[in-house]
Amino acid sequence: MSGFLLCGEVHYFRVPRSLWYDRLLKLKRAGANCVSTYIPWNWHMPRRGVVDFEDSYRDPLVPGYFSRRLRNYFELAEKLGLKIVARPGPYICSEWDSGGHPNWLYAEKCRLRSLDPCYLSYTLEWYRAVMPIVAEFAERGVVPVVQVENEYFWGNEPFIEKLQEEAAKHLRNTLIVTNENYYLSRVPNTIDDYPSPWSIRGFEEKVEKYVRSQPGLFKMFMELQGGWFSSIKHGAIPTDRLSIPAEWTELLVKTAFMMGVDNINVYMFHGGTNPGYYTAKYITTSYDYEAPVREWGYLSQRYFNVKRVYTFLSTFGEILGKTKPTRNTVKASLGCSEVYARSGENATLVLLRNTSDTVCYERLIRGDSVLPHSRSIRVPPRYGKLILLEAEIPGSPFKLIYSTLEPLLYLKFGSTWVMIFYGDREEAELEITTSKAVQRMLVIGDVNVSSVNGVIRAEATVDVDDRVVALETVDHERLIVVLTSRKRAERTWILDVNGKPLVLVSNIYYVGNVEDRGIGFSLEVELDSESCGRVLAVTPLKLEEIYVNGLKLEVSRLHEDVYEFTLSPELCVLDNPREVVLSSFTAGWDPVDHGYVRIEPYTPLETAGFYDNGFYVYRIKFNVNTEVLSRLRDRTLAVVGVFDYAVVKLNDVFLASGYHMLEANASVALREGLNELRVIVEATGHPNDGLIYVPNGIATGV
């Protein structure tokens, strides 16, 4: 496997099928080359003996727009050029009912997550169902990594090895890993972390321990904090841990990569919605996660922060591919930033990490050299700034000595190389050398360029306007360098138009589909109030005319491969919301009614053959004669051993509601003779640890 896996977790089972393409395209547009997803056992085997990957099984409590068509989801990812990390468990956690274990499995009384023959036999049945689909895409090179089990913190190497062995029977030449298990010697491990902002030390220690434990092995952050879930206990706040700053996720991604974790999966990239009663106990139906792509499809600031880093890592992969973490090779002049470095034969990448609340200005000391020569590097507060040094541009005569701005993008078409750097209203400086004479130089914008002894130095003040320096050698090899702001870097879009790149440096909120129209092409563009203004297009395509909603825009050709046009402000004025008048309402009751089935007291619902989560009504009849009624010292009714929410009525009189154990004075409803007690239980799912059995229903008594 070559290159870095830059993934985002997007669960097909939490996203309506009609939105799969949109969410995956947004992942790709963020610079990702990979999607990661759990594959829940209970989603595809909801009943004993039922295997569904075609939406043939209908759950009345799950809306029909949720889908089990795993193959179709993989096909969409493949069509978009995304690799897939498949995570079929058997245990997945994921704040999902039972961590993916089917409810019917509880009736079998297996010892879960173990080598118990009962559990293992059903696990292998699940593997026989799901692995052929995974293998189909693995053989096409779409699935490079498969994870077995999840977060098995306490070892049990024979169990993990058995799962790997069984998965390998279906998967040829596919890397099989597990997650969060440091006690293994033969199965590669991956890690998760969700540290509290801005507590970076524990995160560093974990990464250091992990890298040491995997010498020479594949290394991956299988879950790097992209937000957090919410529970019913905390209500409407963004997550159970309040709001996770977007800048924190960016800092974690950069730090992990610089410390040697080359493959990263942001969890969640898009959380979606928990369908029906597949949510784990006490977790909200919303799985928004405050993720980069929010539950309703909106691109949050976290999206744009991750997009900048992923765009850099994916496009500079060819240059960074041979770099490894190094210690003490680069130092900071003032020491107000922590320094991390990755070095290789053809490039050095430096991270200046400033966790303080003030701006830091640094110069880099590398051997006898001090860089930059005439300016300092501005490092914003609570930010990690990446600086690229001594980067040879593959196949070209050009070499980047340094830039005080952060690198965003690198690409090549024909004999042209393009690099984009960005910063925050700062004084910038970069140096480039070339092994061939430069015969032509073009400068667009306010840039001071000088050339001394084959070293080309460019100096500029970076603000809201883009600057361009284009060099051309005597052999007509070109290097185009764009300097832009961080905000415009976040809204720079890399598109493919019939195999040719189109880069838009812009304020545009989102660019989606690209469609070939024969005589031209069209882009699906979403605009917000900040989207208008200048657009710089870098492309080998010949742009002659541009239309927006039928309005022709003026296009200026600044260079052979650089164009400029402007989106006028009126395009970004949002319409006022339309007034909607509700004229009528309709309401209905859940039509599902299976009638009553007699069960023995103290019997969990799963043991009695009721495998679905949802509402259940217990009807309990009992007689109280005059003698018994007169001898009662109190008339307290207690319902105990309810692992969910319950409502209690006696003889159609409401007595109590609540969780787990209910007590109520029954005097107002208890009567001589026949009494009828009704307990309505909402079975909201099982804990997602997938280990401790907490049954549905009334497990003890009344």
XYZ file of C-alpha atoms in Angstrom:
702
model
C 0.000 0.000 0.000
C 1.532 3.327 -1.070
C 0.716 6.885 -0.034
C -1.205 8.097 2.990
C -4.760 7.092 3.825
C -6.613 10.307 4.619
C -10.046 9.114 5.675
C -13.290 10.314 7.135
C -15.797 8.093 8.923
C -19.178 8.147 7.156
C -21.689 5.414 8.069
C -24.023 4.352 5.274
C -26.488 3.012 7.859
C -26.838 6.471 9.434
C -27.311 8.358 6.154
C -30.416 8.156 3.924
C -29.442 6.327 0.761
C -30.341 9.294 -1.462
C -27.675 11.341 0.376
C -24.826 8.825 0.155
C -23.334 10.409 -2.944
C -23.556 13.942 -1.562
C -21.811 13.043 1.698
C -19.070 11.033 -0.030
C -18.471 13.799 -2.572
C -18.107 16.323 0.273
C -15.537 14.006 1.826
C -13.610 13.821 -1.450
C -13.777 17.589 -1.956
C -12.128 17.978 1.457
C -8.972 16.333 0.104
C -9.701 12.876 1.525
C -8.813 9.777 -0.464
C -10.598 7.277 1.753
C -13.869 6.624 3.563
C -14.050 4.461 6.660
C -17.201 2.735 7.851
C -18.334 0.215 10.404
C -20.506 -2.620 9.105
C -22.990 -3.518 11.879
C -23.828 -7.177 12.294
C -27.308 -6.447 13.689
C -28.132 -4.107 10.772
C -27.639 -6.923 8.266
C -28.745 -9.915 10.385
C -31.674 -8.478 12.375
C -33.249 -11.932 12.777
C -31.753 -15.347 13.326
C -31.145 -16.753 9.843
C -31.944 -13.469 8.047
C -29.126 -11.951 5.959
C -29.999 -8.698 4.227
C -27.772 -6.620 1.953
C -30.587 -5.757 -0.486
C -33.229 -4.014 1.680
C -35.484 -7.047 1.585
C -36.072 -6.969 5.364
C -38.510 -4.307 6.514
C -38.373 -2.955 10.037
C -41.583 -0.963 10.671
C -39.706 1.396 12.995
C -36.949 2.227 10.481
C -37.836 4.691 7.691
C -37.491 3.232 4.219
C -34.877 5.772 3.132
C -32.249 4.077 5.318
C -30.586 1.247 3.430
C -28.637 -1.963 3.939
C -27.204 -2.008 0.398
C -23.544 -2.174 1.387
C -22.359 -3.069 -2.125
C -24.012 0.046 -3.578
C -22.311 2.241 -0.981
C -18.932 0.733 -1.823
C -19.618 1.238 -5.534
C -20.284 4.959 -4.978
C -17.033 5.319 -3.045
C -15.159 3.511 -5.804
C -16.749 5.730 -8.470
C -15.480 8.802 -6.597
C -11.980 7.350 -6.345
C -12.144 6.794 -2.592
C -10.457 3.878 -0.869
C -12.485 2.115 1.843
C -11.509 1.015 5.341
C -14.045 -1.703 6.200
C -14.807 -2.376 9.879
C -17.161 -5.385 10.201
C -16.588 -6.130 13.889
C -18.163 -8.422 15.087
C -18.114 -5.746 17.827
C -18.067 -2.109 16.637
C -19.079 0.121 19.624
C -20.024 3.293 17.640
C -22.746 4.291 20.118
C -24.808 1.632 18.318
C -27.209 -0.866 19.881
C -25.216 -3.665 21.566
C -22.109 -2.478 19.738
C -23.472 -4.283 16.681
C -24.439 -7.571 18.307
C -27.890 -8.785 17.181
C -30.498 -8.901 19.933
C -31.285 -12.516 19.103
C -27.742 -13.421 20.098
C -28.612 -12.718 23.743
C -31.112 -15.563 23.722
C -28.277 -17.948 22.810
C -26.460 -17.122 26.073
C -23.024 -16.917 24.433
C -20.082 -15.331 26.181
C -19.681 -12.261 23.991
C -16.377 -11.092 22.492
C -14.576 -14.294 23.316
C -13.502 -17.677 21.940
C -16.617 -19.257 23.425
C -17.642 -21.762 20.700
C -21.206 -20.444 20.813
C -20.107 -16.847 20.119
C -17.451 -17.850 17.628
C -19.823 -19.963 15.561
C -22.231 -17.056 15.089
C -19.362 -14.629 14.430
C -18.068 -16.852 11.639
C -21.573 -17.042 10.216
C -21.535 -13.222 10.096
C -18.107 -13.221 8.425
C -19.323 -15.702 5.806
C -22.126 -13.272 4.998
C -20.220 -9.979 4.908
C -16.658 -10.825 3.882
C -17.435 -11.825 0.266
C -18.718 -8.278 -0.364
C -15.649 -6.764 1.281
C -13.391 -9.171 -0.656
C -14.994 -8.213 -3.969
C -13.784 -4.629 -3.521
C -10.498 -5.626 -1.870
C -9.566 -7.583 -4.983
C -10.150 -4.435 -7.048
C -7.825 -2.467 -4.769
C -10.648 -0.411 -3.265
C -10.444 -1.880 0.269
C -6.804 -1.788 1.415
C -7.547 -2.249 5.153
C -10.055 -4.338 7.108
C -10.441 -3.996 10.871
C -11.593 -6.902 13.040
C -13.027 -6.300 16.535
C -12.752 -2.848 18.087
C -11.373 -1.258 21.230
C -10.393 -4.559 22.843
C -8.225 -2.817 25.432
C -7.376 -5.888 27.512
C -5.514 -8.148 25.072
C -6.830 -11.714 24.533
C -4.444 -12.246 21.632
C -5.783 -15.732 20.742
C -9.268 -14.261 20.150
C -8.013 -11.392 17.965
C -5.729 -13.731 16.032
C -8.634 -16.100 15.421
C -10.699 -13.265 13.960
C -7.798 -12.194 11.760
C -7.290 -15.795 10.617
C -10.961 -16.216 9.704
C -11.103 -12.858 7.914
C -7.965 -13.753 5.960
C -9.722 -16.831 4.535
C -11.914 -14.411 2.577
C -9.377 -11.627 1.933
C -6.265 -12.163 -0.158
C -3.421 -9.659 0.132
C -5.489 -7.329 2.296
C -4.095 -5.763 5.440
C -6.119 -6.916 8.469
C -5.770 -4.852 11.640
C -7.498 -4.399 14.953
C -7.974 -1.310 17.097
C -6.911 -0.152 20.571
C -5.133 -3.311 21.733
C -1.505 -2.907 22.784
C -1.108 -6.516 23.922
C -0.706 -8.006 20.452
C 2.451 -9.251 18.778
C 1.194 -10.512 15.415
C -1.849 -8.386 14.514
C -1.211 -4.712 13.580
C -2.907 -2.312 15.963
C -4.522 1.084 15.307
C -5.579 3.707 17.834
C -8.339 6.140 18.831
C -8.132 9.318 20.867
C -10.604 11.988 21.937
C -8.553 14.333 24.164
C -10.004 17.356 25.927
C -9.103 20.688 24.319
C -6.366 21.993 24.810
C -4.718 19.216 26.770
C -2.092 18.019 24.283
C 0.373 16.153 26.535
C -1.683 13.013 27.034
C -2.289 12.875 23.298
C 1.448 13.110 22.590
C 2.255 10.409 25.120
C -0.276 8.075 23.561
C 1.073 8.652 20.058
C 4.667 8.116 21.227
C 3.712 4.854 22.931
C 1.808 3.706 19.859
C 4.609 4.496 17.390
C 7.104 2.634 19.606
C 4.787 -0.387 19.746
C 4.512 -0.690 15.943
C 8.103 -0.589 14.599
C 8.039 -1.091 10.852
C 4.291 -1.760 10.866
C 1.320 0.032 9.365
C 0.250 2.891 11.633
C -3.168 4.519 11.649
C -5.310 6.764 13.771
C -8.470 4.761 13.227
C -10.481 7.367 15.122
C -9.126 10.876 15.558
C -11.452 13.300 17.255
C -13.851 14.912 14.794
C -16.351 15.854 17.511
C -18.318 13.846 20.052
C -21.768 12.312 20.477
C -24.625 13.520 22.668
C -26.811 11.631 25.105
C -30.401 12.163 26.192
C -29.108 13.263 29.598
C -27.532 16.444 28.267
C -30.175 17.587 25.809
C -29.558 20.049 23.003
C -25.952 21.148 23.621
C -23.624 20.324 20.687
C -22.065 17.278 22.388
C -21.815 15.742 25.848
C -18.483 17.551 26.094
C -19.881 20.884 24.921
C -18.317 22.201 21.699
C -15.051 20.771 20.361
C -13.077 23.584 18.648
C -12.367 23.093 14.948
C -8.803 24.340 15.534
C -8.286 21.506 18.021
C -9.071 18.832 15.429
C -6.671 20.488 12.985
C -3.904 20.569 15.595
C -4.406 16.885 16.422
C -4.230 15.835 12.762
C -1.021 17.797 12.180
C 0.608 16.571 15.402
C -0.244 12.918 14.748
C 1.157 13.052 11.219
C 4.354 14.798 12.310
C 4.898 12.182 15.041
C 4.740 9.354 12.515
C 1.105 8.292 12.172
C 0.824 8.512 8.378
C -2.767 7.282 8.047
C -5.589 9.214 9.664
C -9.345 8.763 9.945
C -11.417 11.652 11.321
C -14.289 10.214 13.373
C -16.916 11.292 12.567
C -16.573 13.147 9.280
C -20.346 13.046 8.908
C -22.332 11.527 11.749
C -25.869 11.437 10.371
C -28.838 10.045 12.272
C -29.436 6.852 14.236
C -32.333 5.031 12.534
C -35.218 3.504 14.465
C -34.137 1.945 17.741
C -30.608 1.043 16.658
C -29.207 3.741 18.927
C -27.304 2.535 21.964
C -28.944 3.063 25.323
C -29.130 6.717 26.437
C -27.662 8.061 23.162
C -29.670 10.619 21.186
C -31.260 9.807 17.839
C -29.115 12.567 16.369
C -25.567 11.463 15.648
C -24.575 14.924 14.443
C -21.307 14.645 16.389
C -20.559 18.303 15.623
C -18.706 16.697 12.717
C -17.113 18.477 9.724
C -20.277 17.757 7.717
C -23.194 18.326 10.051
C -26.245 16.067 10.316
C -28.181 18.198 7.795
C -25.270 18.401 5.307
C -23.916 21.828 6.293
C -20.142 22.341 6.064
C -18.894 23.448 9.475
C -15.663 25.291 10.215
C -14.170 21.907 11.181
C -14.739 20.825 7.571
C -12.646 23.678 6.228
C -9.876 23.192 8.806
C -9.569 19.500 8.002
C -9.851 20.301 4.288
C -6.755 22.520 4.384
C -4.645 19.821 6.060
C -5.986 16.925 3.966
C -5.505 18.901 0.740
C -1.882 19.494 1.703
C -1.150 15.895 2.728
C -2.884 14.383 -0.296
C -1.377 16.648 -2.965
C 2.113 16.810 -1.433
C 2.139 13.047 -0.821
C 4.695 12.449 -3.567
C 7.097 14.908 -1.905
C 6.395 13.832 1.689
C 6.178 10.093 1.068
C 9.743 9.306 2.136
C 9.928 11.651 5.117
C 10.124 10.246 8.636
C 9.990 11.913 12.052
C 13.366 13.263 13.158
C 14.498 14.756 16.453
C 16.545 17.908 17.015
C 17.258 18.468 13.321
C 15.430 21.798 13.327
C 15.163 24.244 16.224
C 13.214 27.444 16.821
C 15.094 30.673 17.495
C 12.860 31.975 20.285
C 11.370 28.744 21.601
C 7.848 30.083 21.908
C 6.769 27.234 19.598
C 7.322 23.513 19.958
C 9.113 22.055 16.942
C 8.395 18.769 15.178
C 10.127 17.694 11.983
C 9.862 15.025 9.301
C 12.841 14.684 6.997
C 13.731 12.703 3.905
C 16.107 12.850 0.988
C 14.020 15.374 -0.924
C 12.191 17.470 1.685
C 11.850 18.495 5.317
C 8.528 19.376 6.878
C 8.427 21.357 10.124
C 5.516 21.911 12.495
C 5.698 24.980 14.725
C 3.081 24.396 17.399
C 1.993 27.353 19.479
C -0.412 26.338 22.262
C -0.324 29.762 23.956
C -2.897 32.534 23.602
C -0.510 34.968 21.890
C 1.102 35.183 18.453
C 4.584 33.716 18.238
C 7.286 34.856 15.781
C 10.018 32.336 15.042
C 12.999 31.673 12.789
C 14.258 28.177 12.116
C 17.772 27.006 12.913
C 18.961 24.075 10.838
C 22.642 23.320 11.151
C 24.446 26.567 10.327
C 21.442 28.031 8.508
C 18.841 30.410 9.887
C 15.595 30.671 7.930
C 13.978 32.826 6.757
C 16.707 35.327 5.964
C 14.953 38.636 6.469
C 11.595 37.952 8.131
C 10.130 35.839 10.927
C 7.520 33.103 10.680
C 4.222 34.157 12.206
C 2.573 31.357 14.253
C -0.993 32.223 15.371
C -2.139 31.361 18.908
C -3.374 27.814 19.541
C -2.228 26.798 16.095
C 0.267 24.501 14.442
C 1.956 25.959 11.368
C 3.527 23.683 8.770
C 6.679 24.942 7.040
C 8.190 23.172 4.038
C 11.981 23.255 3.569
C 14.390 22.008 0.893
C 11.573 20.461 -1.134
C 12.604 19.139 -4.524
C 9.680 19.278 -6.932
C 9.646 15.834 -8.604
C 10.549 15.785 -12.292
C 11.142 19.518 -12.428
C 14.199 21.788 -12.316
C 12.673 23.688 -9.370
C 13.349 23.386 -5.669
C 11.604 25.205 -2.822
C 14.202 26.317 -0.271
C 11.593 27.590 2.188
C 8.363 29.525 2.540
C 7.174 31.369 5.630
C 3.636 30.610 4.512
C 1.884 27.288 4.991
C 1.703 24.915 1.995
C -1.760 24.039 0.692
C -1.565 22.416 -2.709
C 0.834 20.878 -5.204
C -0.044 19.485 -8.629
C 1.405 18.990 -12.089
C -0.052 19.056 -15.582
C 2.082 18.785 -18.691
C 5.303 20.739 -18.054
C 3.645 22.957 -15.462
C 3.896 22.639 -11.686
C 1.583 24.530 -9.322
C 2.093 25.300 -5.617
C -0.238 27.290 -3.367
C 0.730 28.758 0.022
C -1.414 30.656 2.531
C -1.213 32.819 5.626
C -2.996 35.340 7.869
C -2.418 38.963 6.857
C 1.317 38.582 7.327
C 4.646 39.455 5.765
C 5.688 36.493 3.648
C 8.954 35.347 2.138
C 9.916 32.358 0.020
C 12.947 31.209 -1.938
C 13.138 28.954 -4.980
C 16.122 27.666 -6.915
C 16.181 26.213 -10.384
C 18.783 24.118 -12.189
C 17.892 25.790 -15.495
C 17.893 29.403 -16.554
C 14.615 31.275 -16.149
C 13.762 33.014 -19.397
C 10.458 34.539 -18.345
C 8.874 35.642 -15.088
C 5.344 36.912 -14.525
C 4.219 38.613 -11.310
C 0.537 39.241 -10.551
C -0.249 41.452 -7.581
C 2.023 43.257 -5.162
C 5.074 40.964 -4.936
C 8.718 41.963 -4.729
C 10.796 39.416 -6.668
C 14.569 39.310 -6.893
C 17.032 36.835 -8.366
C 20.595 36.444 -7.106
C 22.948 33.587 -8.051
C 20.092 31.367 -9.219
C 18.026 31.952 -6.058
C 14.646 33.583 -6.669
C 13.204 35.327 -3.640
C 9.621 36.564 -3.434
C 8.374 38.873 -0.685
C 4.790 40.003 -0.208
C 2.171 41.031 2.318
C -0.535 38.376 2.324
C -4.077 39.667 2.825
C -7.384 39.233 1.013
C -5.843 39.515 -2.466
C -4.068 36.660 -4.219
C -0.520 37.007 -5.504
C 0.986 34.942 -8.309
C 4.588 34.365 -9.357
C 5.057 32.335 -12.553
C 8.495 31.166 -13.699
C 9.369 29.634 -17.063
C 12.714 28.028 -17.939
C 14.456 28.000 -21.298
C 12.929 24.546 -21.845
C 9.407 25.945 -21.259
C 8.975 24.278 -17.880
C 6.729 26.394 -15.703
C 6.257 26.839 -11.977
C 3.179 28.751 -10.810
C 3.223 29.868 -7.165
C 0.034 31.333 -5.655
C 0.034 33.179 -2.324
C -3.368 33.561 -0.685
C -5.121 34.012 2.655
C -6.090 31.219 5.013
C -9.800 31.911 4.425
C -9.407 31.582 0.663
C -7.235 28.496 1.132
C -10.144 26.888 2.974
C -12.362 27.601 -0.026
C -9.948 26.468 -2.702
C -11.476 23.629 -4.707
C -9.614 21.017 -6.770
C -11.756 19.592 -9.550
C -11.270 17.092 -12.332
C -12.698 18.024 -15.729
C -12.275 15.184 -18.203
C -8.935 14.211 -16.691
C -7.623 17.770 -16.461
C -7.304 19.679 -13.165
C -9.187 22.859 -12.398
C -8.187 24.708 -9.229
C -10.439 27.501 -7.987
C -8.921 29.820 -5.371
C -12.060 31.521 -4.153
C -14.549 32.405 -1.446
C -17.028 29.808 -2.737
C -18.751 27.813 0.025
C -18.918 24.524 -1.893
C -18.366 23.098 -5.368
C -20.083 19.770 -5.977
C -20.669 17.880 -9.208
C -18.766 18.538 -12.401
C -20.669 17.700 -15.590
C -19.316 17.577 -19.136
C -21.627 19.417 -21.545
C -19.755 18.626 -24.770
C -18.932 22.206 -25.725
C -18.073 22.998 -22.119
C -18.691 21.882 -18.570
C -20.889 22.908 -15.660
C -20.242 23.053 -11.926
C -22.792 22.667 -9.158
C -21.916 25.518 -6.816
C -23.408 26.408 -3.446
C -22.979 30.029 -2.398
C -23.302 31.638 1.002
C -23.133 35.308 1.982
C -19.313 35.222 1.866
C -18.919 33.385 -1.449
C -18.731 36.251 -3.923
C -15.699 38.167 -5.091
C -12.636 37.319 -7.110
C -12.005 33.755 -8.314
C -8.547 32.714 -9.486
C -8.638 29.656 -11.755
C -5.475 27.633 -12.422
C -5.964 25.014 -15.149
C -4.684 23.753 -18.512
C -8.271 24.078 -19.779
C -9.007 27.001 -22.051
C -11.628 29.102 -20.289
C -13.359 31.353 -22.789
C -16.822 31.993 -21.349
C -18.312 31.525 -17.878
C -22.011 31.754 -17.035
C -23.725 31.767 -13.644
C -27.489 31.213 -13.808
C -27.428 32.415 -17.406
C -25.432 35.555 -16.563
C -22.186 35.835 -18.534
C -19.121 36.723 -16.477
C -16.076 38.529 -17.777
C -13.005 36.252 -17.840
C -9.449 37.590 -17.825
C -6.517 35.416 -18.850
C -3.595 36.409 -16.629
C -1.200 33.675 -17.771
C -1.257 30.635 -20.050
C -2.821 28.638 -17.216
C -4.211 31.337 -14.883
C -7.593 33.015 -15.249
C -9.600 35.441 -13.174
C -13.303 36.217 -12.920
C -15.589 37.768 -10.317
C -18.820 36.582 -8.738
C -20.853 39.736 -8.265
C -22.317 40.445 -4.776
C -25.936 40.066 -5.865
C -25.307 36.336 -6.468
C -24.602 35.895 -2.767
C -27.625 37.712 -1.350
C -29.760 34.995 0.172
C -33.528 35.064 -0.308
C -35.673 35.799 2.709
C -37.360 32.673 4.071
C -40.781 32.153 2.589
C -43.753 32.496 4.900
C -45.504 29.168 5.360
C -49.041 28.930 6.747
C -50.088 25.585 8.196
C -53.735 25.026 7.377
C -54.368 21.578 8.806
C -52.853 18.824 10.876
C -53.192 15.071 10.788
C -52.006 12.634 13.389
C -51.921 8.880 13.682
C -51.000 6.151 16.129
C -48.310 3.554 15.560
C -50.201 0.900 13.543
C -47.970 -1.960 14.699
C -49.936 -4.146 17.124
C -48.846 -7.729 17.586
C -51.357 -8.498 20.316
C -50.408 -10.136 23.597
C -48.233 -13.190 24.162
C -48.030 -14.905 27.542
C -44.540 -14.962 29.065
C -43.238 -16.114 32.420
C -42.322 -13.508 35.057
C -38.662 -12.475 35.292
C -38.144 -13.222 31.592
C -36.138 -10.724 29.481
C -37.838 -9.914 26.208
C -35.031 -11.370 24.076
C -35.301 -14.694 25.868
C -39.042 -14.674 25.151
C -38.379 -14.183 21.433
C -38.950 -10.413 21.227
C -35.820 -9.148 19.460
C -36.869 -5.646 18.406
C -36.287 -2.542 20.451
C -39.261 -0.232 20.808
C -42.478 -0.064 22.846
C -43.855 -3.047 24.758
C -46.958 -3.240 26.924
C -47.089 -5.633 29.878
C -50.587 -6.539 31.065
C -50.632 -8.142 34.503
C -53.903 -9.276 36.109
C -54.239 -10.133 39.801
C -56.998 -10.597 42.385
C -57.137 -8.881 45.785
C -59.768 -10.162 48.185
C -61.201 -8.253 51.139
C -58.953 -9.911 53.714
C -55.732 -9.161 51.838
C -56.820 -5.603 51.109
C -57.544 -4.942 54.773
C -54.176 -6.342 55.936
C -51.987 -4.201 53.653
C -49.875 -1.877 55.808
C -49.248 0.370 52.809
C -50.310 0.255 49.207
C -47.037 0.978 47.456
C -46.570 -0.572 44.040
C -42.951 -1.204 42.963
C -41.732 -2.148 39.480
C -38.041 -3.103 39.580
C -35.491 -4.342 37.087
C -36.622 -2.158 34.198
C -33.557 -1.158 32.198
C -35.403 1.535 30.272
C -38.157 4.087 30.608
C -41.515 2.818 31.827
C -45.032 4.154 32.460
C -47.261 2.402 35.012
C -51.089 2.428 35.040
C -53.319 0.496 37.404
C -56.938 0.046 36.386
C -56.454 2.829 33.818
C -55.190 5.239 36.494
C -51.705 6.683 35.917
C -49.392 5.965 38.849
C -45.782 6.692 37.822
C -43.166 6.965 35.102
C -39.387 6.889 35.100
C -36.254 4.818 34.657
C -35.188 1.496 36.152
C -37.267 1.346 39.368
C -40.673 2.895 39.926
C -42.569 3.248 43.200
C -46.039 4.745 43.560
C -48.912 4.875 46.001
C -51.575 2.589 44.538
C -54.353 3.515 46.983
C -56.213 5.626 44.435
C -56.443 2.749 41.953
C -56.191 -0.537 43.856
C -59.553 -2.223 44.342
C -61.067 -5.376 45.668
C -61.390 -8.151 43.140
C -59.733 -8.224 39.717
C -57.082 -5.586 39.042
C -55.210 -4.925 35.806
C -51.762 -3.421 35.826
C -50.252 -2.109 32.594
C -46.576 -1.272 32.294
C -45.524 0.408 29.060
C -41.789 -0.045 28.510
C -39.793 1.760 25.848
C -36.880 -0.536 25.110
C -34.388 2.026 23.788
C -31.558 -0.360 22.995
C -28.633 -1.931 24.765
C -25.333 -0.489 26.003
C -22.793 -0.145 23.231
C -19.996 -1.902 25.139
C -21.188 -5.142 23.537
C -20.031 -7.088 26.560
C -22.390 -6.717 29.512
C -25.890 -7.984 28.837
C -28.525 -5.477 29.917
C -31.807 -7.005 28.764
C -34.945 -5.379 27.435
C -38.187 -5.462 29.402
C -38.941 -6.172 33.074
C -36.184 -8.533 34.128
C -37.113 -8.968 37.790
C -40.609 -8.350 39.021
C -43.557 -6.279 40.297
